[in-house]
PDB file of C-alpha atoms in Angstrom:
ATOM      1  CA  ASP A   1       0.194   7.406   5.417  1.00 41.00           C
ATOM      2  CA  HIS A   2      -1.994   4.318   5.914  1.00 41.00           C
ATOM      3  CA  ASP A   3      -1.479   0.920   7.637  1.00 42.00           C
ATOM      4  CA  HIS A   4      -0.592  -1.641   4.953  1.00 44.00           C
ATOM      5  CA  SER A   5      -0.759  -4.566   7.278  1.00 41.00           C
ATOM      6  CA  THR A   6      -4.284  -5.754   6.366  1.00 41.00           C
ATOM      7  CA  ASP A   7      -4.952  -3.692   3.085  1.00 52.00           C
ATOM      8  CA  HIS A   8      -3.783  -5.899   0.531  1.00 51.00           C
ATOM      9  CA  ALA A   9      -4.696  -9.717   1.717  1.00 47.00           C
ATOM     10  CA  GLY A  10      -5.409 -12.032  -1.102  1.00 59.00           C
ATOM     11  CA  GLU A  11      -3.795  -9.823  -3.927  1.00 70.00           C
ATOM     12  CA  GLU A  12      -2.263 -12.229  -6.318  1.00 76.00           C
ATOM     13  CA  HIS A  13       0.244 -11.911  -9.041  1.00 82.00           C
ATOM     14  CA  ILE A  14      -1.088 -12.942 -12.449  1.00 79.00           C
ATOM     15  CA  ILE A  15       1.360 -15.155 -14.531  1.00 75.00           C
ATOM     16  CA  ASP A  16       0.480 -15.321 -18.188  1.00 75.00           C
ATOM     17  CA  GLU A  17       2.650 -16.740 -21.200  1.00 77.00           C
ATOM     18  CA  GLY A  18       5.517 -13.987 -21.256  1.00 86.00           C
ATOM     19  CA  GLN A  19       3.825 -11.513 -19.031  1.00 94.00           C
ATOM     20  CA  THR A  20       3.315 -11.355 -15.367  1.00 94.00           C
ATOM     21  CA  THR A  21       1.207  -8.766 -13.859  1.00 95.00           C
ATOM     22  CA  VAL A  22       2.620  -7.731 -10.435  1.00 95.00           C
ATOM     23  CA  ALA A  23       0.320  -6.920  -7.611  1.00 95.00           C
ATOM     24  CA  TRP A  24       2.868  -4.450  -6.280  1.00 96.00           C
ATOM     25  CA  THR A  25       1.426  -4.354  -2.911  1.00 95.00           C
ATOM     26  CA  ALA A  26       0.729  -7.893  -2.090  1.00 94.00           C
ATOM     27  CA  GLY A  27       4.281  -8.374  -0.405  1.00 95.00           C
ATOM     28  CA  PHE A  28       3.059  -6.027   2.476  1.00 94.00           C
ATOM     29  CA  ASP A  29       0.962  -9.273   3.763  1.00 90.00           C
ATOM     30  CA  GLU A  30       2.496 -12.338   2.429  1.00 92.00           C
ATOM     31  CA  GLU A  31       6.245 -12.828   2.214  1.00 94.00           C
ATOM     32  CA  ALA A  32       5.726 -15.515  -0.394  1.00 94.00           C
ATOM     33  CA  LYS A  33       4.625 -12.427  -2.772  1.00 95.00           C
ATOM     34  CA  ARG A  34       8.128 -10.953  -2.682  1.00 97.00           C
ATOM     35  CA  THR A  35       9.755 -13.785  -4.891  1.00 96.00           C
ATOM     36  CA  LEU A  36       9.077 -14.785  -8.472  1.00 95.00           C
ATOM     37  CA  GLY A  37      11.145 -17.236 -10.753  1.00 94.00           C
ATOM     38  CA  GLY A  38      11.408 -18.877 -13.934  1.00 93.00           C
ATOM     39  CA  PHE A  39      11.785 -15.750 -16.288  1.00 95.00           C
ATOM     40  CA  HIS A  40      13.404 -15.518 -19.668  1.00 95.00           C
ATOM     41  CA  ALA A  41      14.994 -12.509 -21.503  1.00 95.00           C
ATOM     42  CA  GLY A  42      12.174 -10.240 -22.763  1.00 96.00           C
ATOM     43  CA  ASP A  43       9.411 -11.641 -20.315  1.00 96.00           C
ATOM     44  CA  LYS A  44       7.694  -8.641 -19.070  1.00 97.00           C
ATOM     45  CA  LEU A  45       6.747  -7.543 -15.625  1.00 97.00           C
ATOM     46  CA  VAL A  46       3.676  -5.260 -15.324  1.00 97.00           C
ATOM     47  CA  PHE A  47       3.385  -3.613 -12.016  1.00 97.00           C
ATOM     48  CA  THR A  48       0.017  -2.541 -10.710  1.00 95.00           C
ATOM     49  CA  TRP A  49      -1.424  -0.740  -7.730  1.00 93.00           C
ATOM     50  CA  ASP A  50      -5.004   0.557  -6.913  1.00 88.00           C
ATOM     51  CA  GLU A  51      -4.021   3.785  -5.110  1.00 79.00           C
ATOM     52  CA  CYS A  52      -1.566   6.434  -4.884  1.00 84.00           C
ATOM     53  CA  CYS A  53       1.762   6.719  -3.008  1.00 92.00           C
ATOM     54  CA  HIS A  54       3.829   3.777  -4.555  1.00 96.00           C
ATOM     55  CA  ASN A  55       6.641   3.673  -7.052  1.00 97.00           C
ATOM     56  CA  VAL A  56       8.826   1.072  -8.656  1.00 98.00           C
ATOM     57  CA  VAL A  57      12.646   1.223  -7.783  1.00 98.00           C
ATOM     58  CA  LEU A  58      15.213  -1.011  -9.724  1.00 98.00           C
ATOM     59  CA  MET A  59      17.584  -1.998  -6.824  1.00 98.00           C
ATOM     60  CA  PRO A  60      21.071  -2.745  -7.623  1.00 98.00           C
ATOM     61  CA  ASP A  61      21.456  -6.210  -5.944  1.00 98.00           C
ATOM     62  CA  LYS A  62      19.768  -8.366  -3.229  1.00 98.00           C
ATOM     63  CA  ALA A  63      21.721  -6.723  -0.542  1.00 98.00           C
ATOM     64  CA  ALA A  64      20.474  -3.370  -1.205  1.00 98.00           C
ATOM     65  CA  MET A  65      16.849  -4.661  -1.649  1.00 98.00           C
ATOM     66  CA  ASP A  66      17.159  -6.353   1.675  1.00 98.00           C
ATOM     67  CA  ALA A  67      18.591  -3.326   3.472  1.00 98.00           C
ATOM     68  CA  CYS A  68      16.201  -0.887   1.784  1.00 98.00           C
ATOM     69  CA  ASP A  69      19.222   1.026   0.583  1.00 98.00           C
ATOM     70  CA  PHE A  70      18.638   3.164  -2.199  1.00 98.00           C
ATOM     71  CA  THR A  71      21.730   4.860  -2.913  1.00 97.00           C
ATOM     72  CA  ASN A  72      22.576   3.394  -6.256  1.00 97.00           C
ATOM     73  CA  ALA A  73      18.746   2.729  -7.085  1.00 98.00           C
ATOM     74  CA  GLN A  74      17.146   3.581 -10.345  1.00 98.00           C
ATOM     75  CA  VAL A  75      13.419   4.855 -10.156  1.00 97.00           C
ATOM     76  CA  LEU A  76      11.617   3.341 -12.966  1.00 97.00           C
ATOM     77  CA  ALA A  77       8.020   4.350 -12.308  1.00 96.00           C
ATOM     78  CA  GLY A  78       6.591   7.205 -10.225  1.00 92.00           C
ATOM     79  CA  GLU A  79       3.519   7.495  -7.975  1.00 91.00           C
ATOM     80  CA  ASP A  80       1.009   7.686 -10.925  1.00 87.00           C
ATOM     81  CA  GLU A  81       2.483   5.153 -13.183  1.00 90.00           C
ATOM     82  CA  SER A  82       0.440   2.029 -12.185  1.00 92.00           C
ATOM     83  CA  GLY A  83       0.700  -0.456 -15.109  1.00 93.00           C
ATOM     84  CA  TYR A  84       4.580   0.229 -15.695  1.00 96.00           C
ATOM     85  CA  SER A  85       6.119  -2.688 -17.700  1.00 97.00           C
ATOM     86  CA  TYR A  86       9.576  -3.827 -17.287  1.00 97.00           C
ATOM     87  CA  SER A  87      11.390  -6.501 -19.610  1.00 97.00           C
ATOM     88  CA  PHE A  88      13.795  -8.981 -18.028  1.00 97.00           C
ATOM     89  CA  PRO A  89      17.215  -8.382 -19.297  1.00 96.00           C
ATOM     90  CA  GLU A  90      19.281 -10.556 -21.205  1.00 95.00           C
ATOM     91  CA  GLY A  91      21.786 -12.508 -19.301  1.00 95.00           C
ATOM     92  CA  ALA A  92      20.629 -11.524 -15.838  1.00 95.00           C
ATOM     93  CA  SER A  93      20.179 -14.117 -13.109  1.00 97.00           C
ATOM     94  CA  ALA A  94      17.980 -11.976 -11.020  1.00 98.00           C
ATOM     95  CA  VAL A  95      16.750  -8.471 -10.679  1.00 98.00           C
ATOM     96  CA  TYR A  96      15.355  -6.729  -7.640  1.00 98.00           C
ATOM     97  CA  PHE A  97      12.587  -4.122  -7.043  1.00 98.00           C
ATOM     98  CA  SER A  98      11.241  -2.001  -4.207  1.00 98.00           C
ATOM     99  CA  CYS A  99       9.130   1.099  -3.214  1.00 98.00           C
ATOM    100  CA  SER A 100      11.053   3.851  -1.651  1.00 98.00           C
ATOM    101  CA  ILE A 101       8.127   5.807  -0.475  1.00 96.00           C
ATOM    102  CA  GLY A 102       8.035   6.105   3.242  1.00 96.00           C
ATOM    103  CA  LEU A 103       8.604   2.706   5.067  1.00 97.00           C
ATOM    104  CA  HIS A 104       7.000   0.830   2.424  1.00 97.00           C
ATOM    105  CA  CYS A 105      10.393  -1.158   1.513  1.00 98.00           C
ATOM    106  CA  GLN A 106      10.850  -2.076   5.144  1.00 98.00           C
ATOM    107  CA  ASN A 107       7.144  -3.279   5.479  1.00 97.00           C
ATOM    108  CA  GLY A 108       7.655  -5.786   2.566  1.00 97.00           C
ATOM    109  CA  GLN A 109       7.027  -4.055  -0.822  1.00 97.00           C
ATOM    110  CA  VAL A 110       9.945  -5.727  -2.319  1.00 98.00           C
ATOM    111  CA  LEU A 111      10.094  -8.180  -5.528  1.00 98.00           C
ATOM    112  CA  ALA A 112      13.085 -10.601  -6.200  1.00 98.00           C
ATOM    113  CA  VAL A 113      12.816 -11.950  -9.825  1.00 97.00           C
ATOM    114  CA  ALA A 114      14.808 -14.744 -10.814  1.00 97.00           C
ATOM    115  CA  ALA A 115      15.889 -16.154 -14.348  1.00 95.00           C
ATOM    116  CA  HIS A 116      14.783 -19.457 -15.540  1.00 90.00           C
ATOM    117  CA  THR A 117      17.603 -21.922 -14.777  1.00 86.00           C
ATOM    118  CA  GLY A 118      18.447 -25.275 -15.924  1.00 71.00           C
ATOM    119  CA  ASP A 119      17.670 -27.008 -19.179  1.00 51.00           C
ATOM    120  CA  ASP A 120      13.732 -27.803 -18.261  1.00 45.00           C
ATOM    121  CA  PRO A 121      12.439 -29.396 -21.545  1.00 37.00           C
ATOM    122  CA  HIS A 122       9.332 -27.579 -20.749  1.00 37.00           C
ATOM    123  CA  GLY A 123      10.682 -24.545 -21.417  1.00 41.00           C
ATOM    124  CA  SER A 124       8.945 -21.432 -20.041  1.00 39.00           C
ATOM    125  CA  GLU A 125       6.061 -23.629 -18.450  1.00 38.00           C
ATOM    126  CA  ASP A 126       8.050 -23.582 -15.014  1.00 39.00           C
ATOM    127  CA  LEU A 127       6.631 -20.040 -14.826  1.00 39.00           C
ATOM    128  CA  HIS A 128       3.266 -20.645 -15.485  1.00 35.00           C
ATOM    129  CA  SER A 129       2.685 -24.072 -13.670  1.00 34.00           C
ATOM    130  CA  GLY A 130       0.924 -22.403 -10.652  1.00 38.00           C
ATOM    131  CA  HIS A 131       2.379 -25.157  -8.308  1.00 35.00           C
ATOM    132  CA  GLU A 132       4.793 -24.719  -5.280  1.00 39.00           C
ATOM    133  CA  PRO A 133       8.351 -25.815  -6.050  1.00 39.00           C
ATOM    134  CA  GLU A 134       9.351 -29.033  -4.861  1.00 39.00           C
ATOM    135  CA  GLU A 135      12.050 -29.359  -2.366  1.00 41.00           C
ATOM    136  CA  ASP A 136      15.563 -29.645  -4.292  1.00 43.00           C
ATOM    137  CA  ASP A 137      16.766 -32.356  -2.123  1.00 44.00           C
ATOM    138  CA  HIS A 138      18.882 -34.251  -5.090  1.00 42.00           C
ATOM    139  CA  SER A 139      17.282 -37.355  -4.143  1.00 41.00           C
ATOM    140  CA  GLU A 140      17.095 -40.210  -6.625  1.00 43.00           C
ATOM    141  CA  GLY A 141      14.114 -40.104  -8.910  1.00 44.00           C
ATOM    142  CA  ASP A 142      13.484 -38.972 -12.478  1.00 43.00           C
ATOM    143  CA  GLY A 143      17.402 -38.630 -13.277  1.00 43.00           C
ATOM    144  CA  HIS A 144      17.214 -35.087 -13.700  1.00 39.00           C
ATOM    145  CA  ASP A 145      19.569 -32.822 -11.433  1.00 42.00           C
ATOM    146  CA  HIS A 146      17.565 -29.651 -11.951  1.00 38.00           C
ATOM    147  CA  ASP A 147      14.957 -27.587 -10.489  1.00 40.00           C
ATOM    148  CA  HIS A 148      11.641 -27.697 -12.316  1.00 38.00           C
ATOM    149  CA  GLY A 149      10.832 -24.394 -10.797  1.00 40.00           C
ATOM    150  CA  GLY A 150       7.228 -23.960 -10.118  1.00 41.00           C
ATOM    151  CA  SER A 151       5.916 -20.521  -9.672  1.00 39.00           C
ATOM    152  CA  GLY A 152       9.028 -19.490  -7.727  1.00 39.00           C
ATOM    153  CA  TYR A 153       7.168 -18.532  -4.621  1.00 37.00           C
ATOM    154  CA  GLY A 154       8.980 -19.129  -1.723  1.00 39.00           C
ATOM    155  CA  ARG A 155      12.247 -19.661  -2.965  1.00 34.00           C
ATOM    156  CA  LYS A 156      15.206 -18.103  -1.468  1.00 38.00           C
ATOM    157  CA  LEU A 157      17.018 -15.882  -4.035  1.00 38.00           C
TER     158      LEU A 157
END
């Protein structure tokens, strides 16, 4: 098993309308790459990686993901299935993924994906805007009391 601490620097998730290509090993290097937000039912997540020895596991909840507890988890894609596509489910507020191989989960190969929230008139653009989310301090301003989302990077779920 090789050291993942420097292998994947600079890997980026690619966010397109209705589909996000997940750089599945990016979380090893950057905590911000472990969360995405703004998803709607049917939006696709495509998990990609360059070399062997990774899988995609759907975790039952955030606690299981955080603890790397695979007891009730479901393996969605095996080691040779880079390019696996997952559709964000109807009615879900968030879904959680990890890799169950070796210590990959403990070393940051996890992803929390949150649903779009609020009634933002921009629709799914919050997923595609590419900017950091604004601090949600409920200050007076534009008269709206909802989060405009941004890319979701760095948002605590």
